[in-house]
Amino acid sequence: VLEYSSFLRPSNRGEGKSESQSDVDVWDILRKAPPTEYEKIAFQYGITDLRGMLKRLKRIKKEEKKSTAFLKKLDPAYQVDKGQKIKLMVEVANPDADVKWLKNGQEIQVSGRYIFEAIGNKRILTINHCSLADDAAYECVVGDEKSFTELFVKEPPILITHPLEDQMVMVGERVEFECEVSEEGATVKWEKDGIELTREETFKYRFKKDGKKQYLIINESTKEDSGHYTVKTNGGVSVAELIVQEKKLEVYQSIADLTVKARDQAVFKCEVSDENVKGIWLKNGKEVIPDERIKISHIGRIHKLIIEDVTPEDEADYSFIPQGFAYNLSAKLQFLEVKIDFVPREEPPKIHLDCLGQSPDTIVVVAGNKLRLDVPVSGDPTPTVIWQKVNKRNDLLRNSDDSMTPSENSSDLNTDNKLLFESEGRVRVEMHEDHCVFIIEGAEKEDEGVYRVILKNPVGEDKADITVKVIDVPDPPEAPTISNIGEDYCTVHWQPPKYDGGQPVLGYILERKKKKSYRWMRLNFDLLKELTYEAKRMIEGVIYEMRIYAVNSIGMSRPSPASQPFMPIAPPSEPTHFTVEDVSDSTVSLKWRPPERIGAGGLDGYMVEYCKDGSTEWIPALPGLTERTSALIKDLVTGDKLYFRIKAVNLAGESGAATIKEPVTVQEILQRPKFWLPRHLRQTLVKKVGETINIVIPFQGKPRPKITWLKDGQTLDSKDVGIRNSSTDTILFIRKAELHHSGAYEVTLQIENMSDKVAITIQIIDKPGPPQNIKLVDVWGFNAALEWTPPQDDGNAQILGYTVQKADKKTMEWYTVFDHYRRTNCIVSDLIMGNEYFFRIFSENLCGLSETAATTKNPAHIQKTGTTYKPPCYKEHDFSEAPKFTHPLVNRSVIAGYNTTLSCAVRGIPKPKIFWFKNKMDLSGDAKYRMFSKQGVLTLEIRKPTPFDGGIYTCKAVNECGEAEIECRLDVRGIQ
């Protein structure tokens, strides 16, 4: 039973010559490419020696003379991937021939990498584990003949193992892009916004290689350097963005006015956005010079001016000026001189908060800084000092005698005038003769509250409340959320931090990075006031993350957690070339091409819809999406007029719609039947016995035509030949061809009263039978004469020749004497005296040699020296013949001034003597005429004839057997 799954349309299939078959032929690409594309091709396919390869390409011979030693030569060029193996194969005419293999002119010796094989007529050189050293010219030598080829060893593609990182710098700063590739010293290409950066631009860009690392360096960046930079290898691409911003400085914390007492420490502190910015401190407009008492520090973004043991001379206006920026941060240092009037004996205690020169109600301290509160006191006898921290939710409890005692929510910091916690406590009190000092080292949020100081002595008591407020940077916001993702943009949303650090949030700073990167890049220099931001200039198909900082007057919070990773993608463009391919009474066939831009989101499929004429409702034509670029819409109503449209769909959504402008009427279209016979079927199709026959004949015709196949006027046997018909072609399939399949085939298309037919001739050939009636006609000297007749079975093909072999009776080893010999008789020479020989003959056609040979029954004995040979006596034949013209002279009309010739052919034995005449006058002595005779062809050349040279020309041939002559007319026309 015929398997219809075996029906196949013809396809071109290439056979690889190496284990890693290349999809492209680099030799062929170079041969066809214009010179301007050579550099690009060398980079794409890893050609390191382009000039040498072009020279080798010129040496390759496009056409070679037919060889007698080689049945099949090497291809002009081969290519193989590095590390793989390749086989170079030739077929030699003599199966016993020895060959030599040369590489760059040097003979190759057998080794583990080079293996020689001889299989019948085939000679194979196998090269294992090809390296760049095997990229060379190879030759196969048989006797004096050579077969030449070039081998190109293609290096594996260079991969990018560590991609580029996005960077953001200020104008004038140095930029260094770095990536790592899979091979040391690899060739890479750098581009900016799609334009290649060449060596000619080295004044701006510097390229550097360090092992596997590749660098692009811009020493002094400008605003024009912003853009997308790409590094390309022949196996990968990496893109990074460079943002160059104008220098702009933000002040996170300015310096504040200070009031200090003698021998105390004064600290001016400010924080700016750039940790690399330096600056100078001024005192009343003059630069402050550091010494043992005055110290200047710069740690990260924080700048400090520290004055130890403050004296009245230190009172002044102090300023900090960042270098390169038009900023001036100023504050005043006020020296506090405590003056206590004379207090008489038995004076009640007194707290002099009014001497501090500032509002004593609230003291503000930045988290992490030191709080030092000096409180001047008086009283006699010396009062006892008690410090309490009061819980805001509860007041102090009063005794019945109205004295102040700590409640459960307050704590004593000191019970007398001695130092509490000695010098180890973070919160402590120091008592001096005329004042007490309250100190908090490294203020924390928990230190915030109301502190109460109480003075007691026998005369009385005094108290005062001081509010301490600790302010800090905000808490980090929660992770931002991403929405409205497009091709190169997205919208970022976030919420304010849960704790603002005690100061209003001034704005936010947004950063982004690639998913696999470690470098965050800032997106804004001006603080963002809103809680949303549209981030742009991203690369489609790259995965990003976002994070946010909150900023108040104290500084910048820690970063928020990173957002969920996201990828900027956009819908594809609309499909192209959307057309109607076919229409029937209930179906419409559509086809289209993919969108011009698909993007990083890929393509999930296509959505096909239709709309009836006069309606606005679009109906899905297919269930779900289709991945194919064609569709058959079924179950339509005959006569309906429909509009069709198609959209491409990916993760980002739907593309624009491609539509058919005019409505399509669902109705069968009558089309005249016609065959489109392929060119190779217009002549006899020759196949060998056992081969598969697969004939595909396209046609047109609607409605679907009736197809009929005939062979030699008879209907085909379905058991022997398979026929498959579709709406566009018909296929004849024979699994194994036999001789009886030869003949004239006719196929007919029929639609109603219209028809078309074509005829195909198939010739099935087989190997011929052996020659017949072989005879050993004669043996003399070292020669033997053979005769035979053509084979009875020629295999349904013309006999192309015969192969004659001989064998010594002693060894019976056969050796070829003649091949492709066309006559039916031959003389075998150079036989060895004293030996006996058998002879056999094979016949040959297009299929090859016959399976068996015709062999002589009796051997031919070559007599030894001394044996007399009496040659037969033959009557000598008389070949004498009178001259006879086999090709006449032809009348001619020529133009004056141009050389002309008159030609004819003559036969005669012995060779006749030739005479030329003009108007019966002998031309032998005239220099104007030249006479030639070659192989019986006679030519008379007339140099630059004039009208006078016109007339009757006669050629006469004479020998001893007779004579013959022939004449013609020559007309010479003047130049008009």
PDB file of N, CA, C and O in Angstrom, residues 116 118 152 315 333 395 457 602 609 613 818 825 838 853 884 927:
ATOM      1  N   PHE A 116      44.969   9.581   6.758  1.00  0.00           N
ATOM      2  CA  PHE A 116      44.779   9.319   5.339  1.00  0.00           C
ATOM      3  C   PHE A 116      43.929   8.059   5.182  1.00  0.00           C
ATOM      4  O   PHE A 116      44.147   7.058   5.878  1.00  0.00           O
ATOM      5  N   ALA A 118      41.968   5.453   2.073  1.00  0.00           N
ATOM      6  CA  ALA A 118      41.781   5.080   0.672  1.00  0.00           C
ATOM      7  C   ALA A 118      40.658   4.069   0.613  1.00  0.00           C
ATOM      8  O   ALA A 118      40.805   2.934   1.093  1.00  0.00           O
ATOM      9  N   PHE A 152      39.576  27.480   5.443  1.00  0.00           N
ATOM     10  CA  PHE A 152      39.433  28.591   6.392  1.00  0.00           C
ATOM     11  C   PHE A 152      38.943  28.024   7.716  1.00  0.00           C
ATOM     12  O   PHE A 152      37.889  27.391   7.781  1.00  0.00           O
ATOM     13  N   GLU A 315      35.155  84.944  68.228  1.00  0.00           N
ATOM     14  CA  GLU A 315      33.826  85.435  67.864  1.00  0.00           C
ATOM     15  C   GLU A 315      33.920  86.152  66.514  1.00  0.00           C
ATOM     16  O   GLU A 315      34.675  87.113  66.361  1.00  0.00           O
ATOM     17  N   LEU A 333      29.536  82.850  65.174  1.00  0.00           N
ATOM     18  CA  LEU A 333      29.974  82.303  66.465  1.00  0.00           C
ATOM     19  C   LEU A 333      29.903  83.427  67.496  1.00  0.00           C
ATOM     20  O   LEU A 333      30.560  84.467  67.357  1.00  0.00           O
ATOM     21  N   ASP A 395       2.578  64.120  84.232  1.00  0.00           N
ATOM     22  CA  ASP A 395       3.228  65.244  84.881  1.00  0.00           C
ATOM     23  C   ASP A 395       3.880  64.748  86.158  1.00  0.00           C
ATOM     24  O   ASP A 395       3.680  63.605  86.584  1.00  0.00           O
ATOM     25  N   ASN A 457      18.792  74.161  98.145  1.00  0.00           N
ATOM     26  CA  ASN A 457      19.679  74.398  99.292  1.00  0.00           C
ATOM     27  C   ASN A 457      18.795  74.721 100.485  1.00  0.00           C
ATOM     28  O   ASN A 457      17.557  74.828 100.364  1.00  0.00           O
ATOM     29  N   GLY A 602       9.247  40.175  21.790  1.00  0.00           N
ATOM     30  CA  GLY A 602       8.963  39.033  20.939  1.00  0.00           C
ATOM     31  C   GLY A 602       7.598  39.159  20.276  1.00  0.00           C
ATOM     32  O   GLY A 602       7.019  40.241  20.181  1.00  0.00           O
ATOM     33  N   GLU A 609      -9.446  39.432  12.625  1.00  0.00           N
ATOM     34  CA  GLU A 609     -10.841  39.786  12.846  1.00  0.00           C
ATOM     35  C   GLU A 609     -11.489  40.186  11.511  1.00  0.00           C
ATOM     36  O   GLU A 609     -10.786  40.567  10.576  1.00  0.00           O
ATOM     37  N   ASP A 613     -19.790  44.404   6.075  1.00  0.00           N
ATOM     38  CA  ASP A 613     -19.968  45.720   5.451  1.00  0.00           C
ATOM     39  C   ASP A 613     -21.235  46.381   6.014  1.00  0.00           C
ATOM     40  O   ASP A 613     -22.307  45.787   6.034  1.00  0.00           O
ATOM     41  N   PHE A 818      42.056  -0.097 -21.199  1.00  0.00           N
ATOM     42  CA  PHE A 818      41.328   1.033 -21.781  1.00  0.00           C
ATOM     43  C   PHE A 818      40.068   1.258 -20.953  1.00  0.00           C
ATOM     44  O   PHE A 818      39.426   0.297 -20.506  1.00  0.00           O
ATOM     45  N   ASN A 825      36.529  -2.912 -31.205  1.00  0.00           N
ATOM     46  CA  ASN A 825      37.737  -3.700 -31.430  1.00  0.00           C
ATOM     47  C   ASN A 825      38.907  -2.892 -30.891  1.00  0.00           C
ATOM     48  O   ASN A 825      38.856  -1.660 -30.833  1.00  0.00           O
ATOM     49  N   PHE A 838      44.403 -13.475 -20.256  1.00  0.00           N
ATOM     50  CA  PHE A 838      42.968 -13.469 -20.500  1.00  0.00           C
ATOM     51  C   PHE A 838      42.531 -11.995 -20.589  1.00  0.00           C
ATOM     52  O   PHE A 838      43.127 -11.114 -19.981  1.00  0.00           O
ATOM     53  N   ALA A 853      31.202  -9.026 -16.973  1.00  0.00           N
ATOM     54  CA  ALA A 853      32.031  -8.731 -18.146  1.00  0.00           C
ATOM     55  C   ALA A 853      32.064  -9.939 -19.084  1.00  0.00           C
ATOM     56  O   ALA A 853      31.837 -11.084 -18.666  1.00  0.00           O
ATOM     57  N   LYS A 884      38.943  16.840 -56.453  1.00  0.00           N
ATOM     58  CA  LYS A 884      37.494  17.044 -56.419  1.00  0.00           C
ATOM     59  C   LYS A 884      37.191  18.082 -55.334  1.00  0.00           C
ATOM     60  O   LYS A 884      37.653  17.962 -54.202  1.00  0.00           O
ATOM     61  N   ALA A 927      51.470  40.513 -55.203  1.00  0.00           N
ATOM     62  CA  ALA A 927      51.621  40.659 -53.737  1.00  0.00           C
ATOM     63  C   ALA A 927      50.326  41.063 -53.064  1.00  0.00           C
ATOM     64  O   ALA A 927      50.217  41.007 -51.834  1.00  0.00           O
TER      65      ALA A 927
END
